[in-house]
Coordinates of C-alpha atoms and ligand atoms in Angstrom, one line a residue:
Chain J
M1 CA 0.0 -0.1 0.0
S2 CA 1.5 3.4 -0.9
G3 CA 1.6 5.7 2.3
P4 CA -0.7 9.0 2.2
A5 CA 0.1 11.2 -0.5
G6 CA 1.5 14.4 -0.1
G7 CA -0.4 17.5 0.8
G8 CA 0.8 17.4 4.7
R9 CA -1.5 16.6 7.6
A10 CA -4.9 17.2 5.7
G11 CA -3.9 15.2 2.8
S12 CA -2.9 12.2 5.1
V13 CA -6.3 12.7 7.0
L14 CA -8.2 12.5 4.0
A15 CA -6.1 9.7 2.4
L16 CA -6.6 7.7 5.8
V17 CA -10.6 8.2 5.7
G18 CA -10.7 7.4 2.0
N19 CA -9.2 3.8 2.9
I20 CA -12.0 3.0 5.0
S21 CA -15.0 1.4 3.5
A22 CA -18.1 -0.9 4.2
R23 CA -15.9 -3.8 4.4
S24 CA -14.5 -2.8 7.8
L25 CA -18.2 -4.5 8.6
R26 CA -16.9 -7.7 7.9
V27 CA -14.0 -7.1 10.8
W28 CA -17.1 -6.1 13.2
Q29 CA -18.7 -9.4 12.1
R30 CA -15.8 -11.4 13.0
N31 CA -15.7 -10.0 16.3
R32 CA -19.3 -10.4 16.8
D33 CA -19.0 -13.9 15.9
V34 CA -16.0 -14.6 18.3
Y35 CA -18.3 -13.1 21.0
F36 CA -21.4 -14.7 20.5
V37 CA -19.7 -18.4 20.7
T38 CA -19.5 -17.6 24.4
W39 CA -22.4 -15.1 24.9
K40 CA -23.7 -16.2 27.9
T41 CA -20.3 -15.7 30.0
N42 CA -20.1 -12.1 28.4
L43 CA -23.4 -11.1 29.6
V44 CA -23.1 -12.0 33.0
P45 CA -20.9 -9.0 34.2
P46 CA -22.9 -6.2 33.1
L47 CA -26.0 -8.3 34.4
L48 CA -24.4 -8.6 37.9
E49 CA -21.7 -5.6 38.1
P50 CA -24.6 -3.1 38.7
I51 CA -26.1 -5.2 41.2
L52 CA -23.3 -5.4 43.1
Y53 CA -22.9 -1.7 43.2
L54 CA -26.1 -0.9 44.0
L55 CA -25.6 -3.4 47.3
A56 CA -22.7 -1.7 47.9
F57 CA -23.5 1.8 47.3
G58 CA -27.1 2.0 47.9
A59 CA -27.6 -0.2 51.0
G60 CA -23.9 0.7 52.5
I61 CA -23.3 4.4 51.4
G62 CA -27.0 5.2 50.8
A63 CA -27.5 4.2 54.5
L64 CA -25.4 7.5 55.2
V65 CA -26.3 9.7 52.5
S66 CA -29.9 8.3 51.2
E67 CA -30.2 11.7 48.8
V68 CA -28.3 14.1 46.9
Q69 CA -28.3 17.3 45.7
Y70 CA -28.0 17.5 41.8
R71 CA -28.8 20.5 39.7
G72 CA -30.7 22.3 42.6
E73 CA -32.9 19.1 43.0
M74 CA -32.8 16.3 45.8
I75 CA -32.7 12.9 44.2
G76 CA -32.4 9.4 45.7
Y77 CA -28.4 8.4 46.0
T78 CA -28.9 5.2 43.9
T79 CA -31.1 7.0 41.3
F80 CA -27.9 9.3 41.1
I81 CA -25.5 6.5 40.6
A82 CA -27.3 4.3 38.3
P83 CA -26.6 6.4 35.0
G84 CA -23.2 6.9 36.2
L85 CA -22.8 3.1 36.2
L86 CA -23.9 3.0 32.3
A87 CA -21.7 5.3 31.4
T88 CA -18.3 3.7 33.3
Q89 CA -19.6 0.7 32.1
V90 CA -19.7 2.0 28.3
M91 CA -16.1 3.2 29.0
F92 CA -14.9 0.0 30.5
Q93 CA -16.1 -1.9 27.5
A94 CA -14.7 -0.1 24.6
F95 CA -11.6 1.0 26.2
F96 CA -10.6 -2.6 27.4
E97 CA -12.0 -3.9 24.1
T98 CA -9.7 -1.9 21.9
T99 CA -6.9 -2.0 24.1
Y100 CA -6.3 -5.7 25.6
N101 CA -8.3 -7.6 23.1
T102 CA -7.4 -5.6 20.0
F103 CA -3.7 -6.1 21.3
V104 CA -4.4 -10.0 21.4
R105 CA -5.7 -10.1 17.9
M106 CA -3.0 -8.1 16.5
Y107 CA 0.1 -9.5 18.4
Y108 CA -0.8 -12.8 19.5
Q109 CA -3.5 -14.4 17.2
R110 CA -2.0 -12.3 14.2
T111 CA -5.7 -11.9 13.1
F112 CA -5.0 -8.4 11.1
D113 CA -1.9 -10.0 9.4
S114 CA -4.0 -12.8 8.0
I115 CA -7.1 -10.2 6.9
M116 CA -4.5 -7.9 5.5
T117 CA -4.1 -10.6 2.5
T118 CA -7.6 -10.0 1.7
P119 CA -9.2 -7.1 -0.1
L120 CA -9.4 -5.1 3.2
T121 CA -7.1 -2.2 3.8
L122 CA -5.4 -1.7 7.4
E123 CA -7.9 1.2 7.7
D124 CA -10.8 -1.3 7.3
V125 CA -9.6 -3.6 9.6
M126 CA -9.2 -0.6 12.1
A127 CA -12.5 1.1 11.6
G128 CA -14.0 -2.4 12.1
E129 CA -12.2 -2.9 15.5
L130 CA -13.6 0.5 16.5
L131 CA -16.9 -0.1 15.5
W132 CA -16.6 -3.2 17.3
G133 CA -15.5 -1.6 20.4
A134 CA -18.3 0.9 20.4
S135 CA -20.8 -2.2 19.9
K136 CA -19.4 -3.6 22.9
G137 CA -20.4 -0.6 24.7
V138 CA -23.7 -0.7 23.5
I139 CA -24.2 -4.2 24.5
G140 CA -22.9 -3.9 28.0
C141 CA -24.8 -0.9 28.6
A142 CA -28.1 -1.8 27.3
V143 CA -27.7 -5.3 29.1
M144 CA -27.0 -3.2 32.4
M145 CA -29.9 -1.1 31.7
V146 CA -32.0 -4.2 32.1
A147 CA -30.8 -4.7 35.5
L148 CA -31.2 -1.0 36.6
S149 CA -34.7 -1.4 34.9
A150 CA -35.7 -3.8 37.4
F151 CA -34.9 -1.6 40.3
G152 CA -36.9 1.2 38.3
L153 CA -34.0 3.8 38.4
L154 CA -34.6 4.5 34.8
R155 CA -37.4 6.6 33.6
Y156 CA -39.0 5.5 30.0
P157 CA -39.0 6.2 27.3
H158 CA -36.7 9.2 27.7
A159 CA -34.0 6.4 28.7
L160 CA -34.2 4.8 25.7
V161 CA -31.8 7.6 24.4
I162 CA -29.1 6.4 26.4
I163 CA -28.5 3.4 23.7
P164 CA -27.5 6.2 20.9
F165 CA -25.5 7.9 23.3
S166 CA -23.6 4.6 24.6
F167 CA -22.5 4.3 20.8
L168 CA -21.3 7.5 20.5
A169 CA -19.4 7.3 23.9
G170 CA -18.0 3.9 23.1
L171 CA -16.8 5.1 20.0
L172 CA -15.3 7.6 21.8
F173 CA -13.4 5.3 24.6
A174 CA -12.5 2.8 21.3
G175 CA -10.9 5.5 19.7
L176 CA -9.0 6.4 22.8
G177 CA -7.9 2.7 23.4
L178 CA -6.8 2.2 19.9
C179 CA -4.2 5.3 20.1
F180 CA -2.7 3.4 23.1
T181 CA -2.7 0.0 21.7
G182 CA -0.7 1.6 18.7
I183 CA 2.1 3.0 20.8
V184 CA 2.4 0.5 23.8
P185 CA 5.5 -1.8 23.9
Q186 CA 3.8 -4.6 25.1
I187 CA 0.3 -5.6 26.8
D188 CA 1.4 -5.0 30.6
S189 CA 1.8 -1.2 29.5
F190 CA -1.7 -1.0 29.5
N191 CA -1.8 -0.7 33.0
F192 CA -0.5 3.1 32.6
P193 CA -3.5 4.2 30.4
T194 CA -5.7 2.4 32.7
F195 CA -4.5 3.7 36.1
L196 CA -3.6 7.3 34.8
F197 CA -6.6 8.1 32.6
V198 CA -9.6 5.4 33.1
M199 CA -9.6 4.8 36.5
P200 CA -9.3 8.7 37.6
M201 CA -12.4 8.9 35.0
F202 CA -14.2 6.3 36.5
L203 CA -14.2 8.1 40.0
F204 CA -14.1 11.8 39.2
S205 CA -16.6 12.3 36.6
G206 CA -19.8 12.9 38.5
T207 CA -20.4 9.4 38.1
F208 CA -20.7 8.3 42.1
F209 CA -21.1 12.0 43.3
P210 CA -22.3 15.6 42.0
L211 CA -19.6 17.5 40.6
D212 CA -20.4 20.6 42.6
V213 CA -19.1 19.2 45.8
L214 CA -15.7 19.3 44.4
P215 CA -13.4 22.9 44.6
R216 CA -13.6 24.6 41.4
W217 CA -10.5 23.9 40.0
A218 CA -11.2 20.3 40.2
Q219 CA -14.5 21.0 38.7
V220 CA -12.5 22.7 35.7
L221 CA -10.5 19.7 35.5
A222 CA -13.6 17.0 35.4
E223 CA -15.1 19.1 32.7
A224 CA -12.4 18.2 30.5
L225 CA -13.0 14.6 31.0
P226 CA -14.9 12.9 28.3
L227 CA -16.9 10.5 31.1
T228 CA -18.3 13.5 32.5
H229 CA -20.3 14.8 29.8
V230 CA -21.2 10.9 29.0
A231 CA -22.6 10.8 32.8
N232 CA -24.2 14.0 32.1
L233 CA -26.2 12.6 29.3
M234 CA -27.2 9.5 30.4
R235 CA -28.4 10.8 33.7
E236 CA -30.7 13.6 32.3
A237 CA -32.1 10.9 30.2
A238 CA -32.2 8.5 33.0
L239 CA -34.0 11.1 34.8
G240 CA -36.5 11.6 32.1
R241 CA -35.6 14.7 30.7
L242 CA -33.6 16.0 27.9
P243 CA -32.7 19.7 28.6
A244 CA -30.8 21.7 25.6
D245 CA -27.8 22.3 27.5
L246 CA -27.2 18.5 26.8
L247 CA -26.0 19.7 23.4
R248 CA -23.1 20.8 24.8
D249 CA -22.2 17.6 26.4
L250 CA -23.1 15.9 22.8
L251 CA -20.8 18.5 20.7
Y252 CA -17.9 17.3 23.6
L253 CA -18.3 13.9 22.4
A254 CA -18.7 14.3 18.9
V255 CA -15.6 16.7 18.6
A256 CA -13.5 14.6 20.6
T257 CA -14.2 11.3 19.0
I258 CA -13.4 12.0 15.4
P259 CA -9.6 13.0 15.9
L260 CA -9.4 10.1 18.5
C261 CA -10.5 7.3 16.1
V262 CA -8.4 9.3 13.3
A263 CA -5.5 9.3 15.6
G264 CA -5.9 5.5 16.6
I265 CA -6.0 4.4 12.7
H266 CA -3.1 6.6 12.1
L267 CA -0.9 5.0 15.2
M268 CA -1.8 1.5 14.0
R269 CA -0.6 2.2 10.6
R270 CA 2.5 3.3 11.8
R271 CA 2.8 0.4 14.2
L272 CA 1.7 -2.4 11.4
V273 CA 2.6 -1.1 8.0
K274 CA 6.4 -1.7 7.9
Chain F
M1 CA 0.5 -13.0 -22.6
S2 CA 1.7 -10.5 -19.7
P3 CA 3.5 -11.9 -16.7
V4 CA 1.7 -12.1 -13.5
I5 CA 4.3 -10.7 -11.5
E6 CA 7.0 -8.4 -12.7
A7 CA 9.7 -6.6 -10.4
R8 CA 12.1 -4.2 -11.6
A9 CA 15.2 -3.1 -9.7
L10 CA 12.5 -3.7 -6.5
T11 CA 14.0 -2.5 -3.0
K12 CA 13.0 -2.6 0.3
R13 CA 15.0 -1.3 3.0
Y14 CA 14.5 -1.0 7.1
G15 CA 16.6 1.7 8.1
G16 CA 20.1 0.9 6.8
L17 CA 19.4 -2.9 6.1
A18 CA 18.6 -3.5 2.4
A19 CA 16.3 -6.3 2.9
V20 CA 15.4 -7.0 -0.8
D21 CA 18.3 -5.2 -3.0
G22 CA 17.3 -4.6 -6.1
V23 CA 16.0 -7.6 -7.5
E24 CA 14.4 -8.4 -10.5
F25 CA 11.9 -11.2 -11.7
S26 CA 8.9 -12.0 -13.6
I27 CA 6.7 -14.7 -13.2
R28 CA 4.4 -16.3 -16.1
A29 CA 0.7 -17.5 -15.7
G30 CA 0.4 -21.0 -15.1
E31 CA 4.0 -21.7 -13.5
C32 CA 5.2 -22.4 -10.2
F33 CA 7.7 -20.0 -9.1
G34 CA 10.2 -20.8 -6.4
F35 CA 12.3 -18.5 -4.0
L36 CA 14.9 -20.4 -2.3
G37 CA 17.3 -18.8 0.0
P38 CA 18.8 -19.4 3.7
N39 CA 17.3 -17.4 7.0
G40 CA 17.0 -13.9 6.5
A41 CA 17.7 -14.0 2.6
G42 CA 14.6 -11.7 2.0
K43 CA 11.8 -14.2 0.7
T44 CA 9.2 -13.1 3.3
T45 CA 9.9 -9.3 2.7
T46 CA 9.6 -9.8 -1.2
V47 CA 6.2 -11.9 -1.2
R48 CA 4.8 -9.2 1.5
M49 CA 5.5 -6.5 -1.0
I50 CA 3.6 -8.6 -3.6
Y51 CA 0.5 -8.9 -1.7
C52 CA 0.6 -5.0 -1.0
A53 CA 1.3 -5.6 3.4
S54 CA 4.5 -3.7 3.0
P55 CA 5.4 -0.6 1.1
V56 CA 7.8 -0.7 -1.6
T57 CA 11.1 1.6 -0.8
A58 CA 12.4 2.1 -4.7
G59 CA 11.9 0.0 -7.5
D60 CA 9.1 -1.1 -9.7
L61 CA 6.6 -3.8 -8.6
R62 CA 3.4 -5.0 -10.7
V63 CA 0.9 -7.6 -9.9
F64 CA -1.5 -8.6 -12.9
G65 CA 0.1 -5.4 -14.6
I66 CA -1.3 -3.5 -11.6
E67 CA 1.4 -1.2 -9.8
V68 CA 1.3 -2.2 -6.2
G69 CA 0.9 0.9 -4.6
D70 CA -2.0 1.8 -6.7
R71 CA -5.0 -0.3 -6.5
P72 CA -4.1 -3.2 -3.5
R73 CA -7.7 -3.9 -3.1
E74 CA -8.0 -5.4 -6.6
I75 CA -4.5 -7.1 -6.5
K76 CA -5.7 -8.5 -3.0
A77 CA -8.8 -9.7 -4.0
R78 CA -7.0 -12.3 -6.8
I79 CA -4.1 -13.6 -4.3
G80 CA -4.5 -16.3 -1.8
V81 CA -1.8 -16.2 0.5
C82 CA -0.3 -18.9 3.2
Q83 CA 1.7 -17.1 5.4
Q84 CA 4.9 -18.1 6.9
E85 CA 3.5 -18.0 10.7
D86 CA 0.5 -19.5 11.7
T87 CA -2.5 -17.0 11.3
L88 CA -5.3 -19.1 11.5
D89 CA -8.3 -17.7 13.7
P90 CA -8.0 -19.3 17.0
D91 CA -11.2 -18.3 18.2
F92 CA -13.3 -20.2 15.1
S93 CA -13.6 -24.0 14.3
V94 CA -11.8 -25.2 11.2
R95 CA -14.8 -24.7 8.8
K96 CA -15.8 -21.5 10.3
N97 CA -12.2 -20.2 9.5
L98 CA -13.0 -20.6 6.3
T99 CA -16.2 -19.1 6.0
V100 CA -15.4 -16.1 7.9
F101 CA -12.2 -15.7 5.5
A102 CA -14.6 -15.8 2.7
R103 CA -17.1 -12.9 4.0
Y104 CA -13.5 -10.8 3.9
F105 CA -13.7 -11.4 -0.2
G106 CA -17.4 -10.7 0.1
I107 CA -18.3 -14.5 -0.9
P108 CA -21.9 -14.9 -0.4
A109 CA -22.4 -17.5 2.6
A110 CA -24.0 -20.1 0.5
R111 CA -21.1 -20.1 -2.0
A112 CA -18.8 -19.9 1.1
E113 CA -20.2 -23.1 2.5
E114 CA -19.7 -25.0 -0.5
R115 CA -16.3 -23.9 -1.3
S116 CA -15.3 -24.7 2.0
R117 CA -16.5 -28.4 1.8
E118 CA -14.9 -28.7 -1.5
L119 CA -11.5 -27.3 -0.1
L120 CA -11.7 -29.2 3.1
E121 CA -12.2 -32.2 1.2
F122 CA -9.6 -31.4 -1.2
M123 CA -7.1 -31.0 1.7
G124 CA -8.2 -34.1 3.6
L125 CA -9.4 -32.4 6.4
W126 CA -13.4 -32.6 6.1
E127 CA -13.6 -34.9 8.8
R128 CA -11.9 -32.2 11.3
K129 CA -14.1 -29.6 10.2
D130 CA -15.7 -28.9 13.6
A131 CA -12.4 -29.1 15.7
R132 CA -10.9 -26.1 17.2
I133 CA -7.3 -24.5 15.9
R134 CA -5.4 -26.0 18.8
E135 CA -6.7 -29.3 18.4
L136 CA -4.9 -29.6 15.0
S137 CA -1.4 -30.9 14.4
G138 CA 1.1 -28.7 12.6
G139 CA 0.6 -30.5 9.1
M140 CA -3.4 -30.2 9.5
K141 CA -2.9 -26.3 10.4
R142 CA -0.6 -26.0 7.6
R143 CA -3.2 -27.6 5.3
L144 CA -5.8 -25.8 6.5
A145 CA -3.7 -22.2 6.1
I146 CA -3.6 -23.3 2.4
A147 CA -7.2 -24.2 2.0
R148 CA -8.0 -20.9 3.2
A149 CA -5.5 -19.2 0.8
L150 CA -8.0 -21.1 -1.8
I151 CA -11.2 -19.9 -0.9
N152 CA -11.4 -16.8 -3.2
D153 CA -10.3 -19.1 -5.9
P154 CA -7.1 -16.6 -6.2
D155 CA -5.3 -16.3 -9.9
L156 CA -2.2 -16.5 -8.0
L157 CA -1.4 -18.5 -4.9
I158 CA 1.4 -17.4 -2.6
L159 CA 2.8 -20.2 -0.3
D160 CA 5.7 -18.6 2.2
E161 CA 7.3 -21.8 3.3
P162 CA 4.7 -24.2 3.2
T163 CA 6.4 -27.2 4.7
T164 CA 8.8 -25.7 7.4
G165 CA 8.3 -27.8 10.5
L166 CA 6.5 -30.8 9.1
D167 CA 7.3 -34.4 9.2
P168 CA 7.9 -36.3 6.2
Q169 CA 4.5 -37.6 5.3
S170 CA 3.1 -34.1 5.9
R171 CA 5.6 -32.5 3.6
H172 CA 4.5 -35.1 0.8
Q173 CA 0.9 -34.8 1.6
V174 CA 1.2 -30.7 0.8
W175 CA 3.5 -31.6 -2.4
D176 CA 1.1 -33.4 -3.7
R177 CA -1.9 -30.8 -3.2
V178 CA 0.3 -28.2 -4.5
R179 CA 1.1 -30.2 -7.7
G180 CA -2.4 -30.7 -8.1
L181 CA -3.2 -27.1 -7.9
R182 CA -0.4 -26.6 -10.6
R183 CA -1.9 -29.1 -13.1
Q184 CA -5.1 -27.2 -12.6
G185 CA -3.2 -24.3 -13.9
K186 CA -2.8 -21.9 -10.9
T187 CA -0.1 -19.6 -10.8
I188 CA 2.3 -20.5 -7.6
L189 CA 5.0 -18.5 -5.7
L190 CA 6.7 -20.7 -3.1
T191 CA 9.4 -19.6 -0.9
T192 CA 11.4 -22.6 0.9
H193 CA 14.7 -23.2 2.4
Y194 CA 14.4 -26.8 1.2
M195 CA 16.1 -28.1 -2.1
D196 CA 13.9 -31.1 -2.4
E197 CA 10.9 -29.0 -2.4
A198 CA 12.0 -26.5 -4.7
Q199 CA 13.3 -29.3 -7.2
T200 CA 10.2 -31.1 -7.1
L201 CA 7.8 -28.3 -7.3
C202 CA 9.4 -25.3 -9.2
D203 CA 9.2 -24.8 -12.8
R204 CA 11.7 -22.0 -12.5
L205 CA 13.2 -20.6 -9.3
V206 CA 15.6 -18.1 -8.1
I207 CA 18.3 -18.5 -5.2
M208 CA 18.2 -15.5 -3.3
D209 CA 20.6 -14.1 -0.5
H210 CA 21.1 -10.9 1.5
G211 CA 18.5 -9.4 -0.5
K212 CA 20.1 -10.2 -3.9
I213 CA 19.0 -12.6 -6.6
L214 CA 21.9 -15.0 -7.4
V215 CA 20.7 -17.0 -10.3
E216 CA 17.5 -17.7 -11.9
G217 CA 16.0 -20.7 -14.2
P218 CA 14.7 -24.1 -14.1
P219 CA 16.7 -26.1 -11.4
V220 CA 17.5 -28.9 -13.4
D221 CA 19.3 -26.3 -16.0
L222 CA 20.7 -24.2 -13.1
V223 CA 22.6 -27.2 -11.8
R224 CA 23.8 -28.5 -15.0
S225 CA 25.2 -25.4 -16.2
R226 CA 26.4 -24.3 -12.6
V227 CA 27.6 -27.3 -11.2
G228 CA 27.7 -30.2 -13.6
K229 CA 26.3 -33.5 -13.8
E230 CA 28.0 -35.1 -10.7
V231 CA 29.9 -34.4 -7.4
V232 CA 32.6 -36.5 -6.4
E233 CA 32.7 -36.3 -2.6
V234 CA 35.9 -37.2 -0.8
E235 CA 35.9 -37.5 3.0
G236 CA 39.1 -37.1 5.1
Y237 CA 41.1 -35.8 1.9
P238 CA 44.9 -35.4 2.1
P239 CA 46.7 -32.0 1.0
G240 CA 48.0 -33.8 -1.9
L241 CA 44.7 -34.4 -3.1
V242 CA 43.7 -30.7 -3.1
Q243 CA 46.9 -30.1 -5.3
H244 CA 46.2 -32.8 -7.7
A245 CA 42.6 -31.1 -8.1
R246 CA 44.6 -28.0 -8.9
Q247 CA 46.7 -29.1 -11.1
S248 CA 43.8 -31.2 -13.0
G249 CA 41.8 -28.0 -13.5
W250 CA 38.9 -29.6 -11.5
T251 CA 36.4 -27.3 -10.0
F252 CA 36.3 -28.2 -6.3
E253 CA 35.5 -26.9 -3.0
S254 CA 36.2 -28.0 0.8
D255 CA 34.9 -27.7 3.9
T256 CA 36.6 -29.1 7.2
G257 CA 36.7 -32.6 6.5
R258 CA 35.5 -32.9 2.8
L259 CA 36.2 -32.3 -0.8
F260 CA 33.5 -31.7 -3.4
I261 CA 34.7 -31.8 -7.0
Y262 CA 32.1 -30.8 -9.6
T263 CA 32.3 -32.4 -13.0
D264 CA 30.3 -33.7 -15.9
S265 CA 32.4 -37.2 -15.7
G266 CA 32.5 -38.4 -12.1
E267 CA 33.3 -41.8 -13.0
A268 CA 36.6 -40.7 -14.5
V269 CA 37.4 -38.5 -11.5
F270 CA 36.5 -41.3 -9.2
T271 CA 38.9 -43.4 -11.0
V272 CA 41.9 -41.5 -10.8
I273 CA 41.3 -40.7 -7.1
A274 CA 40.6 -44.4 -6.4
H275 CA 43.8 -44.9 -8.2
Q276 CA 46.4 -42.3 -6.6
F277 CA 44.7 -41.8 -3.3
P278 CA 43.1 -45.2 -2.7
S279 CA 42.7 -44.9 1.2
E280 CA 40.2 -42.3 1.2
R281 CA 36.6 -42.5 1.1
C282 CA 35.0 -41.2 -2.1
T283 CA 31.5 -41.7 -3.3
V284 CA 30.1 -39.9 -7.1
R285 CA 26.5 -38.5 -7.1
T286 CA 24.2 -36.9 -9.2
A287 CA 24.5 -33.3 -8.6
G288 CA 21.5 -31.2 -7.0
L289 CA 20.1 -28.2 -6.2
E290 CA 21.9 -28.6 -2.4
D291 CA 25.1 -28.5 -4.3
L292 CA 24.3 -25.3 -6.3
F293 CA 23.0 -23.6 -3.2
L294 CA 25.9 -24.3 -0.8
K295 CA 28.3 -23.4 -3.9
L296 CA 26.5 -20.1 -4.2
T297 CA 25.6 -19.1 -0.5
G298 CA 28.8 -20.8 1.0
R299 CA 28.8 -23.4 3.6
E300 CA 29.3 -21.4 6.8
L301 CA 26.5 -21.1 9.5
R302 CA 24.1 -18.4 9.0
E303 CA 23.1 -16.4 12.0
Ligands
LIG1 N1 9.9 -5.6 10.2 C1 11.3 -5.5 9.9 N2 11.8 -4.5 10.6 C2 13.3 -4.6 10.4 N3 13.7 -5.6 9.8 C3 13.4 -6.2 9.0 C4 11.8 -6.4 9.5 N4 11.2 -7.6 8.7 C5 12.5 -8.3 7.8 N5 13.3 -7.9 8.3 C6 14.9 -8.1 7.9 O1 14.9 -8.2 6.6 C7 15.8 -9.5 6.3 C8 15.1 -10.2 5.5 O2 13.9 -10.8 6.4 P1 13.1 -11.7 5.6 O3 12.1 -12.1 6.6 O4 12.4 -11.2 4.2 O5 13.8 -13.4 5.4 P2 13.3 -14.7 4.7 O6 14.2 -14.9 3.7 O7 12.0 -14.8 4.8 O8 14.0 -15.5 5.8 P3 13.3 -16.6 6.7 O9 13.6 -18.0 5.6 O10 14.1 -17.0 8.0 O11 11.8 -16.7 6.6 C9 16.3 -9.8 7.7 O12 17.4 -9.4 7.8 C10 15.4 -9.6 8.7 O13 16.0 -9.3 9.9
LIG2 MG1 10.5 -15.8 5.9

């Protein structure tokens, strides 16, 4: 394959995007087929996880704080954290898919080497990986929604919007994950982004407590984290309202997702095409 | 007819290393063409450029008349590749490996099933169709990899060291299938470091070393013209024999314990040696590709 044509950065981004075709869905299908070989075990964690969290936080912490103030309104603590759990679920599913799992396919199973001998381009393969990572986010989120709905923590029909939100959020975290897969020397290196990015986001994105209890500087920092915006979107939808200022969060996700995905594909090309 | 593959001054550099160094070759439709060379010769690097996985550093490489950088999808749709390492999908069964691969080529599901069955039968794997990859022996994996490379009924089949690590039975089985494919008229590109494999399968071959092509031609002709008809091998030779060989104008080579004399009249040379140096162990045999290979690439150990 020829490298991206001249014309600087814009030219190479265009060349990269131009190399993506509908054939990337074949890679998505391959990963889906593998997933469904063991679908029963795959569905257990997102189904049980929220129940554990709700027990720990609801019965445990909830006994100390039964209600929290959120956007000027008192809501039950479990009602508050339920959408936070959905947001973190999407992040974990998508990020771990395009880091650990993609790395295994790339390095240990040489799956991409074999696919590259077919009419698919490297960009097709990576786009398929990203779509699959996002789909894992959707699946995990949807399964968790079933469990949370059983506790009456989601208000329908508004809560259904969470599904498309989870796809967009999944794509963002899949893109972020792919960037790391493009640069890590070995699989253990994923510990760094996991503990430097993912775990802080998990805890400090308005998932388990409202951000306005934090000092101002920490709030500004939290606003910069993508998971904060995902949690905002999901919480409003779960509470049965969709205010106009959600557009800000949506815009953030859309604007962050595209460069992350492009950068992820670019870094994988740099790593794999030698 | 225009060649299936044509390379002109083809070069691939990794940093300062020229892994492929200005090679020229052309492969015709319907022939089995071999790349023979020791470890690190540049065989895999060459074929990776052919199936568009590795960008060309310099020179010109056309496959089916298409410049490899131009329309890789089109080229790859018509090629089947069996890679040197095992790249079978451990997450799937034998049969599913083929049907999933068929999807990458856009082959409809029903056709893919049919084709998978044909290929598994052809490769003697139909009984194992539901087995997991890790349950297969090395020979079975190789045959499955070849079956997978044939899923799109390619115009060009690339086999990168198809029998490395296999036992003699499995090698013969693979050879048998490759011959079958050659009879069907497939163009085949094969890399190997086995002389017998190259000799028995290839219509023409090149011997490669350090990124360069040393010789090119049909195996029998190459041996004939570069080595001669026969080789007289003398074990534990005395210095006097070397002296004698030099005086007689023989073409010869030696390693630590043996002297090799390349000749068209082995019988005559043998008689002379038996007569003048009677105590030595001396044999005459037909010259083969191995003699040519060692003559060209040297006898010392690699890497
Ligand atoms: N990605 C790479 N980066 C740097 N050097 C490489 C790379 N791939 C191959 N090489 C080098 O290029 C040279 C040719 O390697 P290649 O794999 O083509 O040899 P080969 O003939 O296939 O050998 P073998 O019989 O061992 O498979 C070797 O010196 C190898 O170390
Ligand atoms: Mg090789």
